[in-house]
Each structure stands twice: as structure tokens, then as C-alpha cells.
Short mmCIF file of C-alpha atoms in Angstrom, two decimals:
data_model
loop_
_atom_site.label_atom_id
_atom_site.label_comp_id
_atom_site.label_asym_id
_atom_site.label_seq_id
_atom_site.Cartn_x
_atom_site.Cartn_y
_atom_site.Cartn_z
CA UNK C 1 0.00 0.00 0.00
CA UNK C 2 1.03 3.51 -0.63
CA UNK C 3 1.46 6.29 2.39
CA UNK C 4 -2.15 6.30 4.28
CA UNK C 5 -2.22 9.78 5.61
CA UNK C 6 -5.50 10.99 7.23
CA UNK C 7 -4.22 13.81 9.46
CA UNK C 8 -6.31 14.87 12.19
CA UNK C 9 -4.26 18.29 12.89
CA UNK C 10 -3.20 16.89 16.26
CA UNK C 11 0.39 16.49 16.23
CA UNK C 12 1.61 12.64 16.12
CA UNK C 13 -2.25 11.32 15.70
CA UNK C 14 -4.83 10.77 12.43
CA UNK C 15 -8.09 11.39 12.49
CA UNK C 16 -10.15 8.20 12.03
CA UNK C 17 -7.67 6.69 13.99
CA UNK C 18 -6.16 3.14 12.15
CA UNK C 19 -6.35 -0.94 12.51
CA UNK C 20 -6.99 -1.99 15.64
CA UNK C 21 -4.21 -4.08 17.34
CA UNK C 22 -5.01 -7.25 19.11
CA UNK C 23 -4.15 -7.92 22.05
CA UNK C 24 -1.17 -10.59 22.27
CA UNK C 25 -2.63 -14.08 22.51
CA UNK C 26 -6.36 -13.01 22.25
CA UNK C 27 -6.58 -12.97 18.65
CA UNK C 28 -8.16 -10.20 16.83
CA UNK C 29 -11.24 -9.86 17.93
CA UNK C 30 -10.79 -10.69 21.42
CA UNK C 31 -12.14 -8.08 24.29
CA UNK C 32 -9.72 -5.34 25.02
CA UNK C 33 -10.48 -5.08 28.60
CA UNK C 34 -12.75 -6.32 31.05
CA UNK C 35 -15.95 -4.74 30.42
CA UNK C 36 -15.40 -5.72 26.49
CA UNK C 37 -16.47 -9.02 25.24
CA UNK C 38 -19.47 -11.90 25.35
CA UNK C 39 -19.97 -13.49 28.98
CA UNK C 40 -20.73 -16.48 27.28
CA UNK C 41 -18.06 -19.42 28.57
CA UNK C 42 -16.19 -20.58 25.51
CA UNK C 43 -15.42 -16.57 24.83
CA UNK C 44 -14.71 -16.14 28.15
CA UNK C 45 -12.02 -19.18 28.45
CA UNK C 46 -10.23 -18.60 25.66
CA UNK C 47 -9.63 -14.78 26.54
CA UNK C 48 -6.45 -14.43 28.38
CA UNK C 49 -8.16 -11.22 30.67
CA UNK C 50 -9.76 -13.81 32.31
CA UNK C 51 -6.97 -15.67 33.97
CA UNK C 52 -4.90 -12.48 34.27
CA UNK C 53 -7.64 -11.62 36.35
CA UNK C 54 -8.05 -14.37 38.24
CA UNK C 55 -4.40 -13.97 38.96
CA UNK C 56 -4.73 -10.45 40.20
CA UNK C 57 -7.34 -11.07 42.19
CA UNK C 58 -5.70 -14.19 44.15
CA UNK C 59 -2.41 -11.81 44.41
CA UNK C 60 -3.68 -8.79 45.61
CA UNK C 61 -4.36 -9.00 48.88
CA UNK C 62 -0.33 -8.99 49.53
CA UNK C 63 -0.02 -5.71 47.55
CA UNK C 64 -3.14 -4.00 49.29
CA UNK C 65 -2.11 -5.83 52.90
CA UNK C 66 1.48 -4.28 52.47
CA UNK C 67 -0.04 -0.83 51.73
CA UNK C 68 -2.60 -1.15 54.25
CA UNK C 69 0.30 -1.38 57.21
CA UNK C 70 2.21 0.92 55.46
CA UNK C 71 -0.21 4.13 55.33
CA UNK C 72 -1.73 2.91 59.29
CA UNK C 73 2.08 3.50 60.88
CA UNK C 74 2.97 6.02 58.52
CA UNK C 75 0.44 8.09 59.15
CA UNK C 76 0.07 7.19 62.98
CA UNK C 77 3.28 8.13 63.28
CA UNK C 78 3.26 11.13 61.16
CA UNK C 79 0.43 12.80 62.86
CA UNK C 80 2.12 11.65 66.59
CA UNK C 81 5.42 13.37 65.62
CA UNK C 82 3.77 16.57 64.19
CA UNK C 83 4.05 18.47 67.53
CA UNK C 84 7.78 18.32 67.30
CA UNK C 85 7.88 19.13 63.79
CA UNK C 86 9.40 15.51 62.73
CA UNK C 87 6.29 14.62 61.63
CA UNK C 88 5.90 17.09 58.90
CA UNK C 89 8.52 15.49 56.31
CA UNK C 90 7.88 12.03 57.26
CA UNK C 91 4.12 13.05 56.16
CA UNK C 92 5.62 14.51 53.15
CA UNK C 93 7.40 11.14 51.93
CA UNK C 94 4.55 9.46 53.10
CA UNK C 95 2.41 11.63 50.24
CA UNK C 96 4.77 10.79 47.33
CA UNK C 97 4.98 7.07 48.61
CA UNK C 98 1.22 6.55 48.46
CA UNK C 99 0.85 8.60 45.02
CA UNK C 100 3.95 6.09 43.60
CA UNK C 101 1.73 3.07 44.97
CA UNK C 102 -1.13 4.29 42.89
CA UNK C 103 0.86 4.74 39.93
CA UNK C 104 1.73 1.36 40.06
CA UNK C 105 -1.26 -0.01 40.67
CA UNK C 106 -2.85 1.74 37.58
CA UNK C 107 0.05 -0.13 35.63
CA UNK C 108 -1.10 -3.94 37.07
CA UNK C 109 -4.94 -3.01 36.58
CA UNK C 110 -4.02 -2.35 32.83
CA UNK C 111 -1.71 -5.16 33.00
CA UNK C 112 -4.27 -8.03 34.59
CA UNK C 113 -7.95 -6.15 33.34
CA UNK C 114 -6.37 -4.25 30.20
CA UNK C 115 -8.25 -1.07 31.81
CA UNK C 116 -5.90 2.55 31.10
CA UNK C 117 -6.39 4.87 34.07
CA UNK C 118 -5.09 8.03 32.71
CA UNK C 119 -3.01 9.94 35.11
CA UNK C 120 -5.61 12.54 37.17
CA UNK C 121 -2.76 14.87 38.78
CA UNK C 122 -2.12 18.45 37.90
CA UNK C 123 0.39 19.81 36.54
CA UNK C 124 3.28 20.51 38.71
CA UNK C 125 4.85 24.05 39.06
CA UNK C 126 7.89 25.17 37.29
CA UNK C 127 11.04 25.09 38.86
CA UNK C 128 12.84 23.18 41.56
CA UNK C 129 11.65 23.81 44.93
CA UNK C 130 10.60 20.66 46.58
CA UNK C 131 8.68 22.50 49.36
CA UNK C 132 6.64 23.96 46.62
CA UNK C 133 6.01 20.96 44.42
CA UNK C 134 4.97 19.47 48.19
CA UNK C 135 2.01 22.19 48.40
CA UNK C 136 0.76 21.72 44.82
CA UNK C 137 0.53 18.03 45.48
CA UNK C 138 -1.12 18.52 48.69
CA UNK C 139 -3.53 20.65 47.23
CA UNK C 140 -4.17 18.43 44.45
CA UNK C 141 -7.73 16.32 44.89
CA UNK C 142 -5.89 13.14 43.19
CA UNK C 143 -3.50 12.67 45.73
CA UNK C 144 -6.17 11.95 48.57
CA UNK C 145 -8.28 9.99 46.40
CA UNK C 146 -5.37 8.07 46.14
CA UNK C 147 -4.76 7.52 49.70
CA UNK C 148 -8.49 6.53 49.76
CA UNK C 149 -7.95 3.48 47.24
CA UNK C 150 -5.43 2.38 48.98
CA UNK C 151 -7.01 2.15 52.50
CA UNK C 152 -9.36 0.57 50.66
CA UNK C 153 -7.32 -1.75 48.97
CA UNK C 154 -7.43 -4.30 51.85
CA UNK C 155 -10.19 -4.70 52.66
CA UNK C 156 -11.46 -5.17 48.71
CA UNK C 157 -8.83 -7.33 48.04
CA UNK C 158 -9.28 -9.72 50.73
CA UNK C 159 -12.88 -10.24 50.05
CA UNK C 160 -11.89 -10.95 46.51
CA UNK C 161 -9.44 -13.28 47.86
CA UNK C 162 -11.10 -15.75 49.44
CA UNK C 163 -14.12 -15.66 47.45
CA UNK C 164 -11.63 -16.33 44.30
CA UNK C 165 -9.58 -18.86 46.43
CA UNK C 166 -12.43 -20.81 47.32
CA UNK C 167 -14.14 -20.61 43.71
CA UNK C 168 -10.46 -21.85 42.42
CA UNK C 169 -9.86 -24.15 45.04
CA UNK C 170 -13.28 -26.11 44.42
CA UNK C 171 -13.13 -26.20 41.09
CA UNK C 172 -9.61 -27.46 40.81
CA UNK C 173 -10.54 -30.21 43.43
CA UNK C 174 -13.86 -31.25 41.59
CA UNK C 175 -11.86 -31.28 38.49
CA UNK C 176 -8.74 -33.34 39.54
CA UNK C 177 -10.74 -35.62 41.41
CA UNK C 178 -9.81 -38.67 39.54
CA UNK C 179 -5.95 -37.74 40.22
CA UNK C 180 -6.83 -37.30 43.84
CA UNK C 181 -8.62 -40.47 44.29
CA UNK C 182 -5.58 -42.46 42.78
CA UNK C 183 -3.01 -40.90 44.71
CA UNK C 184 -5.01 -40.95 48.38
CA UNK C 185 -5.91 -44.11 50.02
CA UNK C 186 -9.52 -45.35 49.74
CA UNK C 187 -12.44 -43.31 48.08
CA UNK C 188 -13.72 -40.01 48.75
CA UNK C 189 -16.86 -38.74 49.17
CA UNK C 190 -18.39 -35.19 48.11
CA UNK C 191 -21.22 -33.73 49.97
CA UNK C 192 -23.24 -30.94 47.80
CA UNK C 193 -25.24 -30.24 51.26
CA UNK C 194 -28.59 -32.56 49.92
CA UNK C 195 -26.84 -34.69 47.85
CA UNK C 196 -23.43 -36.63 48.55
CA UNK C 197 -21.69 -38.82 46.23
CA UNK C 198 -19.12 -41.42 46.81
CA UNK C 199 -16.17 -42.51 44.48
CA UNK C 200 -13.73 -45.23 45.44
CA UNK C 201 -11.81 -45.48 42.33
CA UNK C 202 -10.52 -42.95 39.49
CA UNK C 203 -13.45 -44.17 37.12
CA UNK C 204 -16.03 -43.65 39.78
CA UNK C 205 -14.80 -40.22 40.77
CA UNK C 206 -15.33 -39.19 36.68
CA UNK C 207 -18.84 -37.83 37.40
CA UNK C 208 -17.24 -35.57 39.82
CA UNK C 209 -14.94 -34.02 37.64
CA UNK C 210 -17.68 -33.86 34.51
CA UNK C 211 -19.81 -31.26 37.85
CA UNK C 212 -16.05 -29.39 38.10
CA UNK C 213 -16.69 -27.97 35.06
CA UNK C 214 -19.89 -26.50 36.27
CA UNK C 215 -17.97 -24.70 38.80
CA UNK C 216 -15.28 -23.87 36.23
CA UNK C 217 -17.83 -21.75 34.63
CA UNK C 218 -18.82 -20.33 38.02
CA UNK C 219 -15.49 -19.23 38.82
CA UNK C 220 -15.06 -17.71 35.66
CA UNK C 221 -17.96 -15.64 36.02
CA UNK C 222 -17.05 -14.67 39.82
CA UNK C 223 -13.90 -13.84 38.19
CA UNK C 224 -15.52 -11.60 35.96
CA UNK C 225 -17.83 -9.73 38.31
CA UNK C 226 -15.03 -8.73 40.93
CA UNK C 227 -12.79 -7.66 38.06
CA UNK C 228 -15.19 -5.81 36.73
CA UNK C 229 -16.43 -3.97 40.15
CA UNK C 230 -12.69 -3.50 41.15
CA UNK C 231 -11.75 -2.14 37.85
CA UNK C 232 -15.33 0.09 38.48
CA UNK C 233 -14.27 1.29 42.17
CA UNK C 234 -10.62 2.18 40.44
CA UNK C 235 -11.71 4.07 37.59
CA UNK C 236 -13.53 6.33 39.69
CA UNK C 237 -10.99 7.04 42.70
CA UNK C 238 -7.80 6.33 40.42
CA UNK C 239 -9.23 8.02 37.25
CA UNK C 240 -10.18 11.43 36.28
CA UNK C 241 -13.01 13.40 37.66
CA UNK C 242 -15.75 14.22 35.10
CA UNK C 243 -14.72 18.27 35.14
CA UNK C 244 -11.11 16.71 34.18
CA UNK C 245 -11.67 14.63 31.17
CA UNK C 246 -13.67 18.02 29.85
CA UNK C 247 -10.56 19.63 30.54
CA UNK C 248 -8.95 17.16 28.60
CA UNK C 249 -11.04 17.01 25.73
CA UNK C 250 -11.12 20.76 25.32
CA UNK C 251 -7.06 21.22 25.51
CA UNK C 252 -7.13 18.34 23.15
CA UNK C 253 -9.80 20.42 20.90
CA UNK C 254 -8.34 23.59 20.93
CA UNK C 255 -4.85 22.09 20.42
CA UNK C 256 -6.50 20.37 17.51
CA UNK C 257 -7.79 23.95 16.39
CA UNK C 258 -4.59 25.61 16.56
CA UNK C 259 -2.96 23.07 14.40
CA UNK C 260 -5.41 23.29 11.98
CA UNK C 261 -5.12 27.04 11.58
CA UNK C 262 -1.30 27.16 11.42
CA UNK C 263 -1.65 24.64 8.55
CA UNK C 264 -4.29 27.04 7.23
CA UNK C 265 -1.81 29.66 7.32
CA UNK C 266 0.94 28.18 5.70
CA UNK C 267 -1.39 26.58 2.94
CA UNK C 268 -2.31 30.49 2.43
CA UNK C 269 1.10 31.96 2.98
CA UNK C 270 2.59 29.03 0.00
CA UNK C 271 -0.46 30.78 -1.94
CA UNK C 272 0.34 34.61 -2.18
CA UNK C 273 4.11 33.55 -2.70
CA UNK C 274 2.77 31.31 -5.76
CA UNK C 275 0.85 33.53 -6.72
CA UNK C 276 3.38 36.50 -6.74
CA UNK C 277 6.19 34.67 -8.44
CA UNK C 278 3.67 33.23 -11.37
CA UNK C 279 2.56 37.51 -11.61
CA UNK C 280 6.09 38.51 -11.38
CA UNK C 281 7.77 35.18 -13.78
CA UNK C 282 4.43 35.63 -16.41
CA UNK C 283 2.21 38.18 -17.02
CA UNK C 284 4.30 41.12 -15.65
CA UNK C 285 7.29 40.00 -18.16
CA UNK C 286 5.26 39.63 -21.11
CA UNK C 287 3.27 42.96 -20.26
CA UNK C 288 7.07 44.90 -19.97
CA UNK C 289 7.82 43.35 -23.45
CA UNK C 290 4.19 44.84 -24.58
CA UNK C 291 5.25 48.03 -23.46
CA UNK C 292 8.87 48.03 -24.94
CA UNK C 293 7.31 46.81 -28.38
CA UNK C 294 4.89 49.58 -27.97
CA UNK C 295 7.57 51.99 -27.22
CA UNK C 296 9.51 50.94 -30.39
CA UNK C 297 6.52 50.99 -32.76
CA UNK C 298 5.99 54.68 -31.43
CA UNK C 299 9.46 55.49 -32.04
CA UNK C 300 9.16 54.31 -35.81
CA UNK C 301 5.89 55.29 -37.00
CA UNK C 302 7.08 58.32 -38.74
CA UNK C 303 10.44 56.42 -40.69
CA UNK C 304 9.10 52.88 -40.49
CA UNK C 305 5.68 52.29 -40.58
CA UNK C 306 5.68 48.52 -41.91
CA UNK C 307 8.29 47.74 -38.93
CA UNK C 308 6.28 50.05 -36.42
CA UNK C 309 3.10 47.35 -37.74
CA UNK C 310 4.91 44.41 -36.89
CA UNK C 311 6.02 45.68 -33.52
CA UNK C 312 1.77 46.64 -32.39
CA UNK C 313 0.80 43.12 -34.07
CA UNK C 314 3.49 41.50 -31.49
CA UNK C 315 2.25 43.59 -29.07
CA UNK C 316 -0.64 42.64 -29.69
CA UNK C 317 -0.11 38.92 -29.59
CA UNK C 318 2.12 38.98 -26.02
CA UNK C 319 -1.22 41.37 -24.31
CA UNK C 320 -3.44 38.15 -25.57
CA UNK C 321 -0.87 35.78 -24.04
CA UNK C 322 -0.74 37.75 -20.77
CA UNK C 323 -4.35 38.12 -20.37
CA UNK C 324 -4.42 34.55 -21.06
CA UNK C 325 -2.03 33.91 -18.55
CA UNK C 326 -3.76 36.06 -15.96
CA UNK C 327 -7.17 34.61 -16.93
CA UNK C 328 -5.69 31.32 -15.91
CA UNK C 329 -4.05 32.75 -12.86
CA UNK C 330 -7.52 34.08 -11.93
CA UNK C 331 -9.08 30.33 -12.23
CA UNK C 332 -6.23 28.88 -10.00
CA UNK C 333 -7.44 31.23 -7.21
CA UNK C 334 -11.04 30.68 -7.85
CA UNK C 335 -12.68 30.26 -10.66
CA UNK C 336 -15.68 32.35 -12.03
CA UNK C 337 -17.61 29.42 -12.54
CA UNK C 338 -17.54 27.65 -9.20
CA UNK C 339 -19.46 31.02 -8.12
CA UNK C 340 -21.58 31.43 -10.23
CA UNK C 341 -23.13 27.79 -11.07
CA UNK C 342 -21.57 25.28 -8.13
CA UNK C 343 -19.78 22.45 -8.29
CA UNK C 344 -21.08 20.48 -10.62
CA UNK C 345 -20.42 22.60 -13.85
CA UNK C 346 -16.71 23.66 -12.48
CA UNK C 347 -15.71 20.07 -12.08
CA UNK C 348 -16.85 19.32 -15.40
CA UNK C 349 -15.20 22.06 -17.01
CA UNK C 350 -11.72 20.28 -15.30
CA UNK C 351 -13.02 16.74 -16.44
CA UNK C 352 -13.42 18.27 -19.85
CA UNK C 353 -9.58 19.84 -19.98
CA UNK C 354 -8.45 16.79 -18.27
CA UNK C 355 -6.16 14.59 -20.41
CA UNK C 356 -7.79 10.89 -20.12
CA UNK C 357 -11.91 10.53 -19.18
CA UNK C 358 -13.30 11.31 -16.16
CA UNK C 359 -16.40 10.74 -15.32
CA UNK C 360 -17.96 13.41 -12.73
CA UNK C 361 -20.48 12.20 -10.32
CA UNK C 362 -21.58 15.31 -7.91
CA UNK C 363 -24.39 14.69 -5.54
CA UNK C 364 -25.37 17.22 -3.00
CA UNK C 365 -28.66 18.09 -1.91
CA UNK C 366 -27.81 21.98 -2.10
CA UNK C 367 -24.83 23.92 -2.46
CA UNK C 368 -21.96 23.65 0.27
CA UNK C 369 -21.07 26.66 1.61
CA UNK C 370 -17.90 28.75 -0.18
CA UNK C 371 -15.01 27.38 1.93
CA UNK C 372 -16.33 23.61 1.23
CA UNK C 373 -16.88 24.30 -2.20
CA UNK C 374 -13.37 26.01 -2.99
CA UNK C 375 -11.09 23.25 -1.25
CA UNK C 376 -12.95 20.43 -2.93
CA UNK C 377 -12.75 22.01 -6.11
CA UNK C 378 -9.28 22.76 -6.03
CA UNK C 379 -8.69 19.02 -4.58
CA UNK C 380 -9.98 17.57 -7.75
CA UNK C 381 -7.89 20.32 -9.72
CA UNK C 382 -4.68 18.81 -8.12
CA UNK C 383 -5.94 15.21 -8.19
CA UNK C 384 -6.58 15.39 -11.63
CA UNK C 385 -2.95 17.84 -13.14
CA UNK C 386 -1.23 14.62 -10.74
CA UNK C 387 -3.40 11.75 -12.76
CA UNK C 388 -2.08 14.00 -16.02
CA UNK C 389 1.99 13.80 -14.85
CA UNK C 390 2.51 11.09 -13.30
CA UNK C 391 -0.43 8.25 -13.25
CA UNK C 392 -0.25 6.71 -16.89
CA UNK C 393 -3.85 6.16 -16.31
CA UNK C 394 -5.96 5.42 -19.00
CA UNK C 395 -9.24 6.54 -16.93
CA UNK C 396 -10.18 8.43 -14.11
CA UNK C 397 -13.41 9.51 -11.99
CA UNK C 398 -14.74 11.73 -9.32
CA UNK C 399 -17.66 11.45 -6.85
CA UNK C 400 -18.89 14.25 -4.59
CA UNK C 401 -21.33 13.81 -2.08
CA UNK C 402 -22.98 14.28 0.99
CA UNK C 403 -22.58 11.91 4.38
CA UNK C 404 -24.34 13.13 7.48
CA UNK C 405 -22.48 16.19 7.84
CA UNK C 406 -19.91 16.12 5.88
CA UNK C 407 -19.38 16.59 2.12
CA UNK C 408 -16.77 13.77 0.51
CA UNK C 409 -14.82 14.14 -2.46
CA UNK C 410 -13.18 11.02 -4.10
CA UNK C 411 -10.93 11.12 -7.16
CA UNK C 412 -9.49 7.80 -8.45
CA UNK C 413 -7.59 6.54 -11.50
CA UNK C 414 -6.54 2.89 -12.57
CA UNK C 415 -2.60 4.61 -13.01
CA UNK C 416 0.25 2.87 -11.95
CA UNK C 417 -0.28 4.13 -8.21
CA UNK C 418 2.64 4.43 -5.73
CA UNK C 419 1.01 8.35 -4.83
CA UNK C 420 2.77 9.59 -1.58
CA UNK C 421 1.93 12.88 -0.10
CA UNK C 422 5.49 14.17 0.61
CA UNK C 423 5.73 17.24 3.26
CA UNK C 424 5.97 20.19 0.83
CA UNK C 425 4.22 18.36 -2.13
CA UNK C 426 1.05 18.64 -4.09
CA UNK C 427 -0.85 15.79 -1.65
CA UNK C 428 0.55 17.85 1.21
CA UNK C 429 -0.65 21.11 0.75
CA UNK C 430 -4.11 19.47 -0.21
CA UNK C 431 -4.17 17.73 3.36
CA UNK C 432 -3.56 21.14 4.65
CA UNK C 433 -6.20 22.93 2.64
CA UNK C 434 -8.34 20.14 4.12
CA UNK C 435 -6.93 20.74 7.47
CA UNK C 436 -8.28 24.88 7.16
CA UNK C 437 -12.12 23.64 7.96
CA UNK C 438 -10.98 20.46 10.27
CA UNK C 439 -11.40 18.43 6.99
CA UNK C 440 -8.96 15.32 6.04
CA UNK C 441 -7.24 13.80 3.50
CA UNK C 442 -6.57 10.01 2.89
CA UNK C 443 -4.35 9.12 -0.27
CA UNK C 444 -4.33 5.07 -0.97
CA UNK C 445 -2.09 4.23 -3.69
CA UNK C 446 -0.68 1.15 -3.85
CA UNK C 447 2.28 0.16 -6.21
CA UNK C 448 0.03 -0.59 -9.40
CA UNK C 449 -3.02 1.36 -8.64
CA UNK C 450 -5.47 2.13 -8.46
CA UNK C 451 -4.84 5.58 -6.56
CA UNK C 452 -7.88 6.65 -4.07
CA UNK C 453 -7.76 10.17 -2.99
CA UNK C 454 -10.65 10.97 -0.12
CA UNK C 455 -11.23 14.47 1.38
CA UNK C 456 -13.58 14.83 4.11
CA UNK C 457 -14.94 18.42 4.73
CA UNK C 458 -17.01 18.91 7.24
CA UNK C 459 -20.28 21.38 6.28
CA UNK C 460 -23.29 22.92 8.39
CA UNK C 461 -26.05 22.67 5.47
#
């Protein structure tokens, strides 16, 4: 495939995002995390989430026990020593030792229930000073939220503990009970409370492990639930608040927004300095040679009058050439008949100057407004003097039209392919025309064709 390059605007992402990655071992459509997926068995056992979960959950208790103990003396003693003043730093390396626990927790819940907990703290202030980089975490909200998940930690992961242990425990025994009959002496009965059953050989204890399996599914689902409500209670102590992810999304928007713009500008700024050295390289030459040939026939009318006609008849020839010049200079910036009649009879006027045929398909329920109509215009102009240099193609076509809220322009052409926008090429500044309005740009050209250029422009009908 050639390049694939639908920029969003945001530095180092594309909008539309690409493939999905699959998690290793899961296969491709496998549940990214523990609130994704079917809860029906089969899906469930082959997922690995579910016995990295299972795992955490069996583990835990050492991790939250160990904090538990930790933050109980720590702070005891912290608050006991404050009178002389000793307790005021130890408090202070108790605050970045429970805000490091946290961090690493968020890494083993992403690492056993494939859940990201983005990172809630503010920023910290320039400079230095520990004392003041103290305050600002002290006054942070995240901090004590996450000295609340880990007091809480215990007690949470104990219950899921035993409950897991036991689930676990009983269905490994049910399961293995033919093993455990051979190895012990005698048989070995299993009491379901009303019903008991007795097996005093390895074929006889079969049954038992056929009901293990019913317990396998049990514990899978137990499994489930307490990753799910411990992935629930650490989302929203661990996590961001609600007035944070807005944050986010609007520093993410405007940073977005300011991309877009300086893109905007340089697409315009590339413009005017086209646009100046085409005036100053064409029409403003052959209008000084008008003038000089002018000059001359002037000078000779009286002596040469059959020289003095030739020089106003090449005059006249190099005013046609520079009006035809700026006439086509005119169209490049916009063209008189995109205003006047739409798209529709502007993209067939390219089709009809294009080299090979294209065939124009334009379907819009009523005219975009000027911006929208300008950039996709000038996207097919580009698409279509590219299919002309470098495609080979022998046909070519073009399809506007609307989706939801957007207006889509495609251009594609059965050339030879290999199409790659390169920074300061023809693709490129397309992209960042696109980019002006929060549009985008993919270009799909694969060695061999056929070449796919899609804009997106987004458009309030």
C-alpha cells in the first residue's frame, strides 16, 4: 500500500484513527479489557483477561495488605510526631509514597484487566523547589483519592481473595478428582449439602470431575464480576473526575484547532508567494515586453511604418498571451464558474480539460457553503494535473457527495499508483487545505493502482 495519511491536525495522531491491534494471545477480535467481550463461557475461556484476572485477584491482597500497614504506621506516626515538627517530612514522603503506589497499581490493573487509568494529577509548578512541588501536590484532589484506594485496597482485596480462592480451590478439586482419588488411600466422598456422592476409584470419581466444570464456569464468572467492580471502584478514585476529562477534551480540541489554523496559514502563505512569483515570472514579463514593443513601434511610426506594424501586431499577440495567462491565474485562485453555477459545472469544465476521461459524479442536496466548495474544487484540480503527470492512467473519476455532515470528495484513476503525499508536495498542501475547515485527507495508492484520494470536509447545510 502507498502512504495512508488521514491527518487529524493533532500532532503525532490521524483522524479516524487506524487498525486496531489485538491484544497478544487473544486474537483479533478478542475483548480489550474487562468490560469488552461476550460473557458467554467458551469466549470467556479462551480470553487471556480472564486468567490475568483471576491472577490479580488471588495476588492482591499482599499488595493492598502491604499498603494497608504501610499508610496505618505512617500516618500514625506522622500525625504523633507533628508536635515536634518531625512529623511534617515524614508526612511529606509518606504523600509521594502513596501517590507512587497508585501509579503502580494503575500499571497492574491495565496489566491483569487491560483497563488505562489516565493519570488525574495536575500539573506541577515550574522550577525546583521541593517545598513547593509538596504544596501543589497537597492541594491536588488526586492525591487523597489516592490515599483513599489504597485504605481501601485491603479490605477489597481480601474479600476478593477468598471468594476467588475458594471458587479456584473447588473447582480445581472437583476437576482433579480422579488424580486425587488415585493418589489418596480409599475413596472419597463429596457432599453438595442434599446430595453426597461417593467414588472409590478414578473411574467412579469421573462424574465428579464432569460437575467441576460447572464450577469452572462459576469461577469464571465470579472472576468476571469482581474484576469488573474493582476495575469500576478504580476508575472512579484512580481516574479522572468528570470536570477533568472536559478539561482534557477541550485542551485536546483547541490544540487540535490551533494546528489546523497554522496549517491554514501556511497553505495560504505558499499561496500569495505562488501567486506572486507566477505575476512577477508571467504576465508582468510579457506585459514589460508589450510596453517596450509599444515603445519601439511609437518610435518608428514616422520612418518605419511597416516595422512600427509588426512591432503593435506583437504587441498585440504577447497582451493576448498575458491576459491569457492572468485569466488562468484568476481560475487557479477561484474560478468564475464555481461562483456562479456550483460544483457540478466547475468540475466538469476540469473533467473536460483533463487529459484521459473522467467521469464526474456530484451529488449534494444543495450547495456547500464557499469554503467547502473552494477546497474540494481545487482538490480535484490537483488530483486530476497529478493523474495527467505522473499516473499513466488510461481513466479516471470523481464522486462528490454528501454523508451526514460532511461533504466527501473522491478522485481515483486505474494509473500505476505508488502516490505519496510528501511534506511540501502537491498531496501535502491538499491535506492542509483540508486541514483549514478540520477536513482530512486520505491518499491510498498502492504500487500498481489504483490511486484513491478521499477528502472529508465537514459542512453545516
Amino acid at each position: 500500500m502507498g502512504e495512508l495519511s488521514r491527518d487529524s491536525g493533532i500532532p503525532g495522531t490521524t483522524a479516524g484513527g487506524g487498525a486496531r491491534k489485538a491484544t497478544a494471545g487473544d486474537g483479533a477480535g478478542a475483548p480489550k479489557t474487562v468490560f469488552d467481550g461476550a460473557w458467554n463461557p467458551l469466549a470467556m475461556a479462551r480470553s487471556s483477561l480472564t486468567w490475568r484476572a483471576a491472577l490479580y485477584l488471588t495476588t492482591s491482597l499482599a499488595f493492598g495488605l502491604g499498603w494497608f500497614i504501610v499508610l496505618v504506621v505512617g500516618l500514625s506516626l506522622s500525625g504523633a510526631l507533628l508536635i515536634i515538627w518531625v512529623g511534617l517530612p515524614m508526612l511529606a514522603m509518606m504523600m509521594v509514597a502513596w501517590r507512587f503506589g497508585a501509579m503502580l497499581d494503575r500499571i497492574l490493573l491495565r496489566a491483569a484487566f487491560g483497563v488505562a487509568i489516565p493519570m488525574p494529577y495536575r500539573r506541577m509548578p515550574p522550577g525546583r523547589n521541593p517545598l513547593v512541588k509538596l504544596k501543589a501536590m497537597a492541594a491536588d484532589q488526586a492525591t487523597w483519592k489516592d490515599l483513599a484506594y489504597l485504605l481501601l485496597l485491603f479490605p477489597l482485596t481480601l474479600v476478593e481473595f477468598v471468594v476467588s480462592v475458594t471458587a479456584w480451590a473447588a473447582t480445581g478439586t472437583l476437576l482433579f478428582m480422579p488424580l486425587i482419588v488415585a493418589l489418596g488411600a480409599g475413596g472419597v466422598e463429596v457432599n453438595f449439602g442434599v446430595v453426597s456422592y461417593w467414588a472409590g476409584n478414578p473411574v467412579e470419581a469421573l462424574p465428579i470431575s464432569v460437575g467441576g466444570l460447572v464450577f469452572l464456569v462459576l469461577a469464571m464468572y465470579v472472576t468476571r464480576v469482581m474484576a469488573v467492580s474493582h476495575a469500576l471502584i478504580a476508575k472512579l478514585l484512580l481516574g479522572q473526575s468528570a470536570s477533568q476529562a472536559e478539561n482534557k477534551k477541550l485542551r485536546e480540541r483547541t490544540a487540535h484547532l490551533q494546528a489546523s489554523r497554522a496549517r491554514g496559514v501556511d497553505a495560504a502563505e505558499f499561496e500569495r508567494r505562488r501567486i506572486e512569483r507566477d505575476l512577477h515570472d508571467g504576465a508582468q514579463q510579457r506585459l514589460l515586453a508589450v510596453a517596450m514593443d509599444i515603445g519601439r513601434a511609437r518610435a518608428k511610426l514616422d520612418d518605419d511604418p511597416e516595422g512600427a506594424r509588426t512591432l503593435i501586431e506583437q504587441a498585440h499577440s504577447g497582451t493576448k498571451e498575458a491576459i491569457s495567462e492572468l485569466r488562468d491565474l484568476a481560475r487557479g485562485i477561484y474560478p468564475a464558474i464555481l461562483t456562479d453555477r456550483g460544483l457540478d459545472p466547475a468540475l466538469s469544465g476540469l473533467a473536460g480539460r483533463a487529459p484521459v476521461p473522467v467521469e464526474v459524479e456530484v451529488d449534494l442536496p444543495e450547495r456547500p457553503p464557499a469554503a467547502v466548495e473552494s477546497i474540494a474544487y481545487f482538490i480535484v484540480a490537483e488530483s486530476l494535473a497529478n493523474i495527467a503527470k505522473y499516473a499513466r492512467a488510461t481513466r479516471a473519476s470523481v464522486r462528490v457527495a454528501r454523508e451526514d455532515a460532511w461533504v466527501v470528495v473522491e478522485v481515483i484513476d486505474n494509473g500505476v499508483g505508488g502516490a505519496v503525499a510528501h511534506p511540501d508536495g502537491g498531496l501535502s498542501g491538499l491535506a492542509d487545505r483540508a486541514a483549514t475547515i478540520d477536513g482530512m485527507l486520505i491518499v491510498d495508492s498502492p504500487p500498481g493502482g489504483p490511486t484513491i484520494i478521499r477528502a472529508d470536509l465537514p459542512c453545516t447545510w
